[in-house]
XYZ file of C-alpha atoms in Angstrom:
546
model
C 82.401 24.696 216.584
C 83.506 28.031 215.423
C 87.384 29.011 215.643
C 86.912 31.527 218.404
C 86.463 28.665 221.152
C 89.495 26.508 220.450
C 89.120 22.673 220.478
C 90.602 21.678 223.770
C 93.540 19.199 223.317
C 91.813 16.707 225.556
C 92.418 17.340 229.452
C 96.015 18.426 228.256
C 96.787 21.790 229.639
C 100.110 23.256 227.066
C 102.845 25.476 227.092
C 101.446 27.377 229.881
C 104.010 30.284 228.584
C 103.513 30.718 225.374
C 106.235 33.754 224.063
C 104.457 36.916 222.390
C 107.846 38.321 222.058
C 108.102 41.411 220.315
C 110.312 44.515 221.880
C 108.881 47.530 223.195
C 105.391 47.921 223.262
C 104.979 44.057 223.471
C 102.705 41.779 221.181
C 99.864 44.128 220.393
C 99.245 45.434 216.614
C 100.311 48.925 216.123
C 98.102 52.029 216.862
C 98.462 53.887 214.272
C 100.493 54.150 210.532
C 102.270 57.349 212.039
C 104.657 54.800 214.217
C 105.388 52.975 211.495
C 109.217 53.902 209.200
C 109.477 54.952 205.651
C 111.231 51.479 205.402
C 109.454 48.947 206.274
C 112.650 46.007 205.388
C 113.684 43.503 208.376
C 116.610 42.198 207.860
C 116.930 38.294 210.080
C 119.939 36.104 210.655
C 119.208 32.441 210.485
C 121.790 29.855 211.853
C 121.303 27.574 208.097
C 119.901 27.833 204.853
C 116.770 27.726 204.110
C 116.638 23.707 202.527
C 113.089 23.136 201.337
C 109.944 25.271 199.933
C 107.806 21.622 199.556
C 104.731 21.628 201.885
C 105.295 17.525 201.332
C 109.113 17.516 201.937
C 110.030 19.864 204.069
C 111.328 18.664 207.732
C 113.452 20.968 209.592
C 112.800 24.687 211.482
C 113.781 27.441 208.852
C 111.996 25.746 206.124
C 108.986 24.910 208.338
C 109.569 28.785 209.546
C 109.818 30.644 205.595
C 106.493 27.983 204.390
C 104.634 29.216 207.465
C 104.850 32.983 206.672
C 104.344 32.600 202.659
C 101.456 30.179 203.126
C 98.436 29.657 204.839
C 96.444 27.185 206.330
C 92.673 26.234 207.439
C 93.816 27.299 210.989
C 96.586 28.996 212.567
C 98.199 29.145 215.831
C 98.080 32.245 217.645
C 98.518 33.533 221.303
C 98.258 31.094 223.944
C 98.629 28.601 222.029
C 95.175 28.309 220.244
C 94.424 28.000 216.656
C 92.445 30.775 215.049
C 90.365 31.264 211.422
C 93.266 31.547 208.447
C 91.920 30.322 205.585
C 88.907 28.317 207.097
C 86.589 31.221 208.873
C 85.231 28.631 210.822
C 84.841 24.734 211.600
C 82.276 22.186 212.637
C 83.124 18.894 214.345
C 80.518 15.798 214.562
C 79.303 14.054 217.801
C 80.881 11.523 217.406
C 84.405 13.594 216.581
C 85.128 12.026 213.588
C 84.097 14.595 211.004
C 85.311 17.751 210.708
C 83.615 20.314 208.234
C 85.770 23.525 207.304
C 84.123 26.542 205.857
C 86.786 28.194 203.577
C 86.519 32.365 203.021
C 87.634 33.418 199.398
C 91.178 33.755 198.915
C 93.898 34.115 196.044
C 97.448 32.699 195.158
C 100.269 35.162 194.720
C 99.387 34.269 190.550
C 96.111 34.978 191.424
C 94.078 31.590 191.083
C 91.580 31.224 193.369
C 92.242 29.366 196.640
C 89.731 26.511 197.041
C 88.616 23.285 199.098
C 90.419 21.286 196.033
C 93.865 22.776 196.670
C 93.642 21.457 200.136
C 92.505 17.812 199.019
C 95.071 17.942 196.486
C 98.137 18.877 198.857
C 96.673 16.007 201.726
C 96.805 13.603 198.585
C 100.067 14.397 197.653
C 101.505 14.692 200.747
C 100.132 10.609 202.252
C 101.119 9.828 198.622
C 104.259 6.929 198.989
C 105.606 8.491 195.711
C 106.052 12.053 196.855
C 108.286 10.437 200.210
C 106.719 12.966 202.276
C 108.735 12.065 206.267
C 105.538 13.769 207.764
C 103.271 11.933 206.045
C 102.939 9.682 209.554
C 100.730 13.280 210.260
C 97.968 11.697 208.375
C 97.271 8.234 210.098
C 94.252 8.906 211.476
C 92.560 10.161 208.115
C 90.700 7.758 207.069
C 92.023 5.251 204.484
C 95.944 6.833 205.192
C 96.820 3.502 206.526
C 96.182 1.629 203.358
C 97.442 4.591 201.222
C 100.648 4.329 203.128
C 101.230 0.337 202.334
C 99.988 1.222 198.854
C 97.323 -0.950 199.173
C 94.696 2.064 197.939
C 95.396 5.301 195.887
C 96.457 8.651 197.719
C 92.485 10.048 196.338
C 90.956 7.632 198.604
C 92.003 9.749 201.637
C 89.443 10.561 203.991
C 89.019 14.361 202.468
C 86.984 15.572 200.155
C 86.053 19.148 198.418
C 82.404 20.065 198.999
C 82.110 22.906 196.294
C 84.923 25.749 196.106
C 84.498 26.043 199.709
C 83.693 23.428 202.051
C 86.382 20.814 202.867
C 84.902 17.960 204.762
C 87.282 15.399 206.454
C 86.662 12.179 207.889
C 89.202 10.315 210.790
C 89.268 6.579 211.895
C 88.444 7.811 215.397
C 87.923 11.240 217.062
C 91.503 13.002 217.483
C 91.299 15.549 220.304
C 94.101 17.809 219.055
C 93.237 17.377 215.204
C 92.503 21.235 214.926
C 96.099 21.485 215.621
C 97.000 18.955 212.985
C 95.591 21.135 210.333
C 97.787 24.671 211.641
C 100.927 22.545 210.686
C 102.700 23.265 206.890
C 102.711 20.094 206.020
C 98.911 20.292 206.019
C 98.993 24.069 203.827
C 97.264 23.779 200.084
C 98.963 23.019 197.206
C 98.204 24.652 193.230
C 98.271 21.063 191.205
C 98.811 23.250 187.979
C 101.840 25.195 189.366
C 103.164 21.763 190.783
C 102.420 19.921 187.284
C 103.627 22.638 185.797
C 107.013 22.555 187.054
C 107.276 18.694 187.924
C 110.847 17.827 189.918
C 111.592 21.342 189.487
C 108.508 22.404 192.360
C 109.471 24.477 194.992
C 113.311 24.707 193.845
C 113.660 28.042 193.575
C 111.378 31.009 194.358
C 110.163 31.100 191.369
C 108.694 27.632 190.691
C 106.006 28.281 193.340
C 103.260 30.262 194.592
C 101.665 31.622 197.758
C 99.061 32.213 199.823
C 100.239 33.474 202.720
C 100.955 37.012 203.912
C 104.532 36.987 201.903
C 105.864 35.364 199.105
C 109.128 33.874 198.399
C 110.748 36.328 195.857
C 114.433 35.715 195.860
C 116.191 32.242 196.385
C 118.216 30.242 194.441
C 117.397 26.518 195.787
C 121.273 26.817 197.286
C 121.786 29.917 198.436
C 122.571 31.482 201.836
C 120.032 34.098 201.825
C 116.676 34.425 200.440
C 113.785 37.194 200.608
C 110.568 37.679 201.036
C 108.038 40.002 200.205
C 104.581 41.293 200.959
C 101.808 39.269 198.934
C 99.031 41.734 197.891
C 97.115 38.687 197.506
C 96.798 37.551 201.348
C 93.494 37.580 202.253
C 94.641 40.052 205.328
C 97.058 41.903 202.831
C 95.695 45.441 204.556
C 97.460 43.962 208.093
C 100.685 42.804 206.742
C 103.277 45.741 207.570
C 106.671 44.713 206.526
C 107.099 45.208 202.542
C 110.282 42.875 202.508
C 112.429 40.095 205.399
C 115.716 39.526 204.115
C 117.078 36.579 205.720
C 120.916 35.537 205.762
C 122.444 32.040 207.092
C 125.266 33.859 209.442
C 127.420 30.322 210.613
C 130.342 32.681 212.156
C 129.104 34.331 215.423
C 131.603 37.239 215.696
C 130.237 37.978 211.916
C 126.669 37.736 212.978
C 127.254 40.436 215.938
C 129.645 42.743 213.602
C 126.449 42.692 210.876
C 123.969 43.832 213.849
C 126.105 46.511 215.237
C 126.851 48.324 212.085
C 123.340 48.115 211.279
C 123.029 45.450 208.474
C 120.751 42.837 210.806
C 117.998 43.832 213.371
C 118.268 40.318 214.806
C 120.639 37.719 215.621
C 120.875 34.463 217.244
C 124.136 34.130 220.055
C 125.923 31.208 220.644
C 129.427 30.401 222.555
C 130.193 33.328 225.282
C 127.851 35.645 223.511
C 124.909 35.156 225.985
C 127.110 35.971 228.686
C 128.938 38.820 227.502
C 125.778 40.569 225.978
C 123.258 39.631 229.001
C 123.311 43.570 229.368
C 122.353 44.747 225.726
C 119.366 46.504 225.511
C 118.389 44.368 222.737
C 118.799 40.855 224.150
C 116.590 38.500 225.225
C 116.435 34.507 226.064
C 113.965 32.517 224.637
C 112.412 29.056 225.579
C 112.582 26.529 222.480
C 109.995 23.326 222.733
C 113.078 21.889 220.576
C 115.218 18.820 222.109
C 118.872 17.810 221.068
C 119.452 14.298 221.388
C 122.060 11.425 220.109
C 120.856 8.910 217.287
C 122.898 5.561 216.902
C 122.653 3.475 213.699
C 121.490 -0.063 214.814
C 121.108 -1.214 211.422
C 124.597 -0.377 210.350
C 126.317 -1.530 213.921
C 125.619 -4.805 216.304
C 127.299 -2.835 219.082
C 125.063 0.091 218.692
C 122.109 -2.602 219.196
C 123.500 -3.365 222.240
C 121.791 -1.566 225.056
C 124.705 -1.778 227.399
C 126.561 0.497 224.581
C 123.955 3.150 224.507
C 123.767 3.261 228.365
C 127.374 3.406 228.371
C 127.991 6.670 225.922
C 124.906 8.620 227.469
C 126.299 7.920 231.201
C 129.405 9.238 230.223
C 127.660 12.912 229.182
C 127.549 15.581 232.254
C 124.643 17.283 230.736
C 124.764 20.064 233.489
C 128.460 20.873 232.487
C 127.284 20.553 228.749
C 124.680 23.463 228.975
C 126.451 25.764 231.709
C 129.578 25.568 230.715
C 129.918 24.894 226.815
C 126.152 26.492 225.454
C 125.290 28.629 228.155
C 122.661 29.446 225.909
C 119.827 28.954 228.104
C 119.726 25.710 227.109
C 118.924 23.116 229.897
C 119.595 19.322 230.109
C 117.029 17.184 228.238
C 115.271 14.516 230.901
C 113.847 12.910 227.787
C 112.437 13.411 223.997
C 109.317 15.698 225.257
C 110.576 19.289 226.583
C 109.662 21.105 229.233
C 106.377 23.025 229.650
C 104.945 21.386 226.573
C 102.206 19.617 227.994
C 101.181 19.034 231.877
C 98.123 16.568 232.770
C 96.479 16.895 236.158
C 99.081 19.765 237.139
C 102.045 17.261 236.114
C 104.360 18.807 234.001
C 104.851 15.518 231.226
C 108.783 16.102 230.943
C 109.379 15.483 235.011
C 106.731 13.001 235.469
C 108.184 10.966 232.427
C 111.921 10.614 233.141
C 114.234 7.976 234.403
C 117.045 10.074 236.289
C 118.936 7.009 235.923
C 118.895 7.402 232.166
C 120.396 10.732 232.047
C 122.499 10.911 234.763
C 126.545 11.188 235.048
C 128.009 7.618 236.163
C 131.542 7.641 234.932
C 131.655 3.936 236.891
C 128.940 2.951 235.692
C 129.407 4.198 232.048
C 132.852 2.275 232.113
C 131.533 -0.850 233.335
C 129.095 -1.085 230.641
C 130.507 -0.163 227.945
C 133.306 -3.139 229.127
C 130.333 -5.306 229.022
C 129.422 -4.275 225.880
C 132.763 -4.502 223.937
C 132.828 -8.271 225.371
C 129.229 -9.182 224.181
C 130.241 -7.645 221.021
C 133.254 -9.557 220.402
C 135.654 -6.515 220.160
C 138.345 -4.870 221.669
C 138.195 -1.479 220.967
C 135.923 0.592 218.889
C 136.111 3.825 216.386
C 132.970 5.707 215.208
C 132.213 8.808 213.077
C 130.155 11.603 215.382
C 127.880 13.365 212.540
C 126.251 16.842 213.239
C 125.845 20.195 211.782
C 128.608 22.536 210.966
C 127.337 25.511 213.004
C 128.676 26.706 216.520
C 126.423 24.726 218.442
C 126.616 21.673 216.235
C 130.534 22.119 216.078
C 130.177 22.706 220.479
C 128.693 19.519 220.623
C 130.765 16.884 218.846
C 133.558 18.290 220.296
C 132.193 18.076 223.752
C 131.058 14.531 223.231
C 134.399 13.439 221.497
C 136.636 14.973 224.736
C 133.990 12.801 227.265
C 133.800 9.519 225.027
C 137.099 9.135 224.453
C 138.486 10.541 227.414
C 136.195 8.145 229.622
C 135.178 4.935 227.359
C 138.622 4.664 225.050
C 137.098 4.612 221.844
C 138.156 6.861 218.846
C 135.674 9.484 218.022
C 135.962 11.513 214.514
C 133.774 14.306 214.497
C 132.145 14.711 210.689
C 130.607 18.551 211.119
C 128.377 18.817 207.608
C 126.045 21.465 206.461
C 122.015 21.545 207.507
C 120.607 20.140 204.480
C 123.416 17.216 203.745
C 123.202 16.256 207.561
C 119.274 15.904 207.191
C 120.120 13.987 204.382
C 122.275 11.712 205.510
C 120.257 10.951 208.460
C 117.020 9.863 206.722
C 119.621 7.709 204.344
C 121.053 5.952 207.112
C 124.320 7.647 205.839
C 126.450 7.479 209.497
C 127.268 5.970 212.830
C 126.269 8.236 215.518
C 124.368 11.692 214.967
C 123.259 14.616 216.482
C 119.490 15.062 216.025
C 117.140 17.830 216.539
C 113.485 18.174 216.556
C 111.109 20.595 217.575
C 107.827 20.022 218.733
C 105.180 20.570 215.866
C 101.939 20.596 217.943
C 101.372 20.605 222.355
C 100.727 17.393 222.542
C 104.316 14.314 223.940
C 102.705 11.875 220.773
C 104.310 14.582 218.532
C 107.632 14.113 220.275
C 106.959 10.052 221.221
C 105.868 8.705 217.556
C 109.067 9.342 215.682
C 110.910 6.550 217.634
C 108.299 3.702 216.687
C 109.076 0.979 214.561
C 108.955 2.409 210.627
C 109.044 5.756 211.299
C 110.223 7.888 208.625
C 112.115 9.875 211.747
C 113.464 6.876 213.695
C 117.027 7.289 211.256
C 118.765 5.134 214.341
C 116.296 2.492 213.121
C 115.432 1.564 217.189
C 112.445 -1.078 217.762
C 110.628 -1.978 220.752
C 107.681 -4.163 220.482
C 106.167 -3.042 224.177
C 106.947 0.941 222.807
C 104.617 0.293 219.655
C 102.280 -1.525 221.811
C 101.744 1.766 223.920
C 102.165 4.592 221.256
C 99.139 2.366 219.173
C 97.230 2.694 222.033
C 97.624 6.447 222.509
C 96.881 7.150 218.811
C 93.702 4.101 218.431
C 91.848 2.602 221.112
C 92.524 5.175 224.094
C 93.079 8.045 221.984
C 89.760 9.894 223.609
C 90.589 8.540 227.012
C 92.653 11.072 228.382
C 94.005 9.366 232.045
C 94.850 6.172 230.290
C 96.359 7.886 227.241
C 98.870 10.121 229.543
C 99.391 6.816 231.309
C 100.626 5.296 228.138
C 102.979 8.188 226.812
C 104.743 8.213 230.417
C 105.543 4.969 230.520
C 106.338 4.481 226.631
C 108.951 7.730 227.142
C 110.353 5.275 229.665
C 111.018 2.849 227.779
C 112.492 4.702 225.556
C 114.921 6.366 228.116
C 115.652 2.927 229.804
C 116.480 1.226 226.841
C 118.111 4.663 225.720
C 116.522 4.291 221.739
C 117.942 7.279 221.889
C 120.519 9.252 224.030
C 118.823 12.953 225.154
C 121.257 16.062 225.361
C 119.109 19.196 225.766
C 116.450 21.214 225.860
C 117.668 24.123 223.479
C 117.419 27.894 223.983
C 117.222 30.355 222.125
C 118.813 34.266 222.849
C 119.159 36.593 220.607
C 119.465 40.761 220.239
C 116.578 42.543 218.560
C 116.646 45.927 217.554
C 114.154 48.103 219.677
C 112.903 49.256 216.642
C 111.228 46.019 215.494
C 107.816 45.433 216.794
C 105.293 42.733 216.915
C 107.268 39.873 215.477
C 105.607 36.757 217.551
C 107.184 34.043 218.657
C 105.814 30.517 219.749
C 108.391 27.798 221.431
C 106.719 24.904 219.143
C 105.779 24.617 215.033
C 107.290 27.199 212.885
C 108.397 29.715 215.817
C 108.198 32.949 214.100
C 105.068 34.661 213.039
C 106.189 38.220 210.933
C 102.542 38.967 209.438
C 102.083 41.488 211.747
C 105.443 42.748 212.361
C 107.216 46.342 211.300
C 109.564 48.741 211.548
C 108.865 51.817 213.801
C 110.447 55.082 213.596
């Protein structure tokens, strides 16, 4: 099927709304070099550090974000949400849907190299490889042989991909996969130079320059640590002639009066608002609110805690959450309360929008009684009489917002003693996936329009699931959607609604919000595009005008 005609994502109608924000003259390339500046350098705020450049290792927004605008992959997402020819000019998919051919166009690396069929097998490899302790490696289940690979029963090359000359990648599933073209658009599914990763071993990726690039910028300045990092134009891109921008110079801002002082004297074109920003800027010519397929939501450690395995506890601390007050009144960001892990407007089925057909009110709703009376319950069950726990979560505004918000309610209502631990990004992310804490504040963003990528982290084993949760009847239904009924689209929605249930009644994990996103642009940028799920921001076709 060639790229043009997207491959529909089942009966699944997504993200009706799709963003193409740019200011001014909207989404649309530019008419003409004579609108462009003399300086073509965009200077971005980003809320945290950029943590990883490793196709394989890389988890969280701003990494997913930088790898998405110096790479490229077979396929990428563009405008209403479909995936169009990036590296692969075109694709062909068997009858039976289990064999998808991609026809690869001659590219380069920023060094140069050639860009071939082999550098795609040999990033998949890596990436499934146990070894490398990729966390998106789940990604590849329904590749042939990943199952196996994963229990390191068979080696990483027996994936179900294989390089048909310089050009031709051919890849075979267990059973057809409806949104697989999707799959492929996603970083963690980008090529990868096995001499430039041999070459620099544990040192790959750790700096800008232990690295190269194939996509429409490369990585030219950042440390592995540091708070800003740039990138350039690659003259190497395949579509070199339509990247504008000659450099993005991105700085982690975590003050908020800082961030808006460095955009009014000039030294940032955008910025991200948080606290009483939103409100006190609504009137800026450069402001605008954006809708994030990205949900907040508490994580308890079960394996570290019997009363955090008690179900009566987690029902407890999320009844005692007013998530209405939360968003209004502390973020008034835009962001509104989560009904469960899958956000709003990502997928709808029949008309049904996923998020309201798949909720338990009863999960998510504000019982102070109710909250009290269980988490009594629970303390008895538990054998104790009182109860202290450590509140993990970032160390920006929002992250700082939060704890405090939920130390104030579950003290104030349930007794217990709450000590907020606000950490950078990158240790918090690490700490997570090392069981490192108590309670935490997770994020995740939605990498593809489809619940499963929302639903799958919380089954048994995943590499996500850091609260360590388990249901047997949840794994039971989440199989289902990904095996046997994974081409049988009523059944399959069937499945994800009432898994999310589960999930919400047994409160696996405790939902906060949906976030938003505002932020002031300079009128002068133009054509940066933005997409609520994956990486976000697309700059290839961005610039400065006059």
């Amino acid at each position: 099927m060639k790229l043009s005609a997207m491959a529909k994502l089942g009966t699944v109608a997504t993200l009706a709304t799709m963003l193409l924000a740019a200011c001014g003259n909207g989404a649309s390339p530019a008419k003409s070099s004579t609108d462009q500046a003399k300086n073509q350098t965009l200077t971005w705020m980003e809320s945290s550090s950029l943590t990883s450049m490793d196709n394989s290792l890389a988890t969280d927004i701003i990494s997913a974000e930088t790898l998405n605008n110096t790479g490229a992959g077979l396929l990428k997402f563009g405008a209403g949400n479909k995936t169009y020819p990036s590296v692969a000019t075109r694709y062909t998919k068997s009858k039976d849907g289990k064999t998808y051919t991609f026809y690869l166009r001659k590219s380069k690396w920023s060094n140069g190299q050639p860009v071939t069929a082999k550098d795609f097998v040999y990033g998949w490899q890596r990436t499934v490889n146990p070894k490398t302790g990729s966390q998106y490696s789940y990604l590849y289940a329904d590749i042939k042989n990943d199952t196996a690979i994963s229990k390191g029963k068979e080696p990483a090359s027996d994936l179900g991909v294989k390089a048909e000359g310089n050009y031709k990648l051919v890849v075979n599933l267990v059973h057809p996969i409806s949104y697989f073209p999707t799959l492929v658009a996603q970083v963690s599914f980008f090529p990868q130079n096995k001499s430039v990763v041999q070459k620099y071993g544990k040192a790959y990726a750790a700096n800008a320059q232990n690295n190269v690039y194939n996509g429409p910028f490369k990585l030219t300045y950042w440390t592995g640590t540091s708070d800003n990092w740039t990138l350039t134009k690659n003259p190497s891109y395949w579509d070199a002639k339509g990247v504008k921008l000659h450099q993005l110079k991105f700085s982690a801002v975590k003050d908020p009066q800082t961030a808006l002082s460095q955009y009014q004297s000039g030294k940032l074109d955008a910025i991200y608002l948080t606290g009483q920003q939103p409100r006190n800027l609504k009137s800026n010519p450069g402001y605008r609110s954006l809708t994030s397929a990205r949900a907040a939501y508490v994580e308890m450690n079960e394996k570290h805690d019997s009363l955090m395995r008690n179900t009566k506890a987690r029902q407890a601390l999320s009844l005692a959450i007013n998530r209405t007050q939360f968003t209004k009144k502390v973020l008034a960001d835009g962001s509104i309360p989560a009904t469960g892990i899958v956000t709003k407007g990502l997928a709808t089925y029949k008309g049904k929008d996923f998020a309201t057909e798949a909720t338990d009110p009863s999960a998510t709703a504000y019982d102070q009684a109710k909250a009290k009376k269980l988490w009594a319950e629970a303390l008895k069950e538990t054998g104790r009489k009182s109860y202290n726990m450590t509140l993990m979560s970032n160390d920006t505004p929002v992250g700082k917002s939060t704890t405090e918000y939920l130390q104030s309610e579950w003290s104030k209502l349930l007794g217990l003693k709450v000590t907020n631990q606000n950490i950078p990004y990158k240790t918090r992310l690490a700490r997570s996936a090392a069981g490192q804490f108590d309670v935490v504040v997770s994020l995740w963003g939605a990498d593809f329009p489809d619940p499963i990528t929302d639903l799958q982290l919380f089954t048994s084993g995943n590499t996500y699931n850091n609260g360590k949760w388990s249901n047997k009847a949840y794994d039971s239904l989440i199989n289902k959607v990904t095996t046997t009924d994974a081409n049988n689209p009523d059944k399959r929605w069937n499945e994800m609604v009432s898994a999310q249930k589960i999930l919400l009644q047994n409160e696996g994990i405790i939902p906060l919000y949906q976030g938003g996103k505002p932020q002031l642009l300079k009128s002068k940028v133009k054509d940066v595009v933005y997409y609520p799920i994956g990486a976000n921001w697309d700059f290839s076709h961005a610039y400065i005008s006059k």
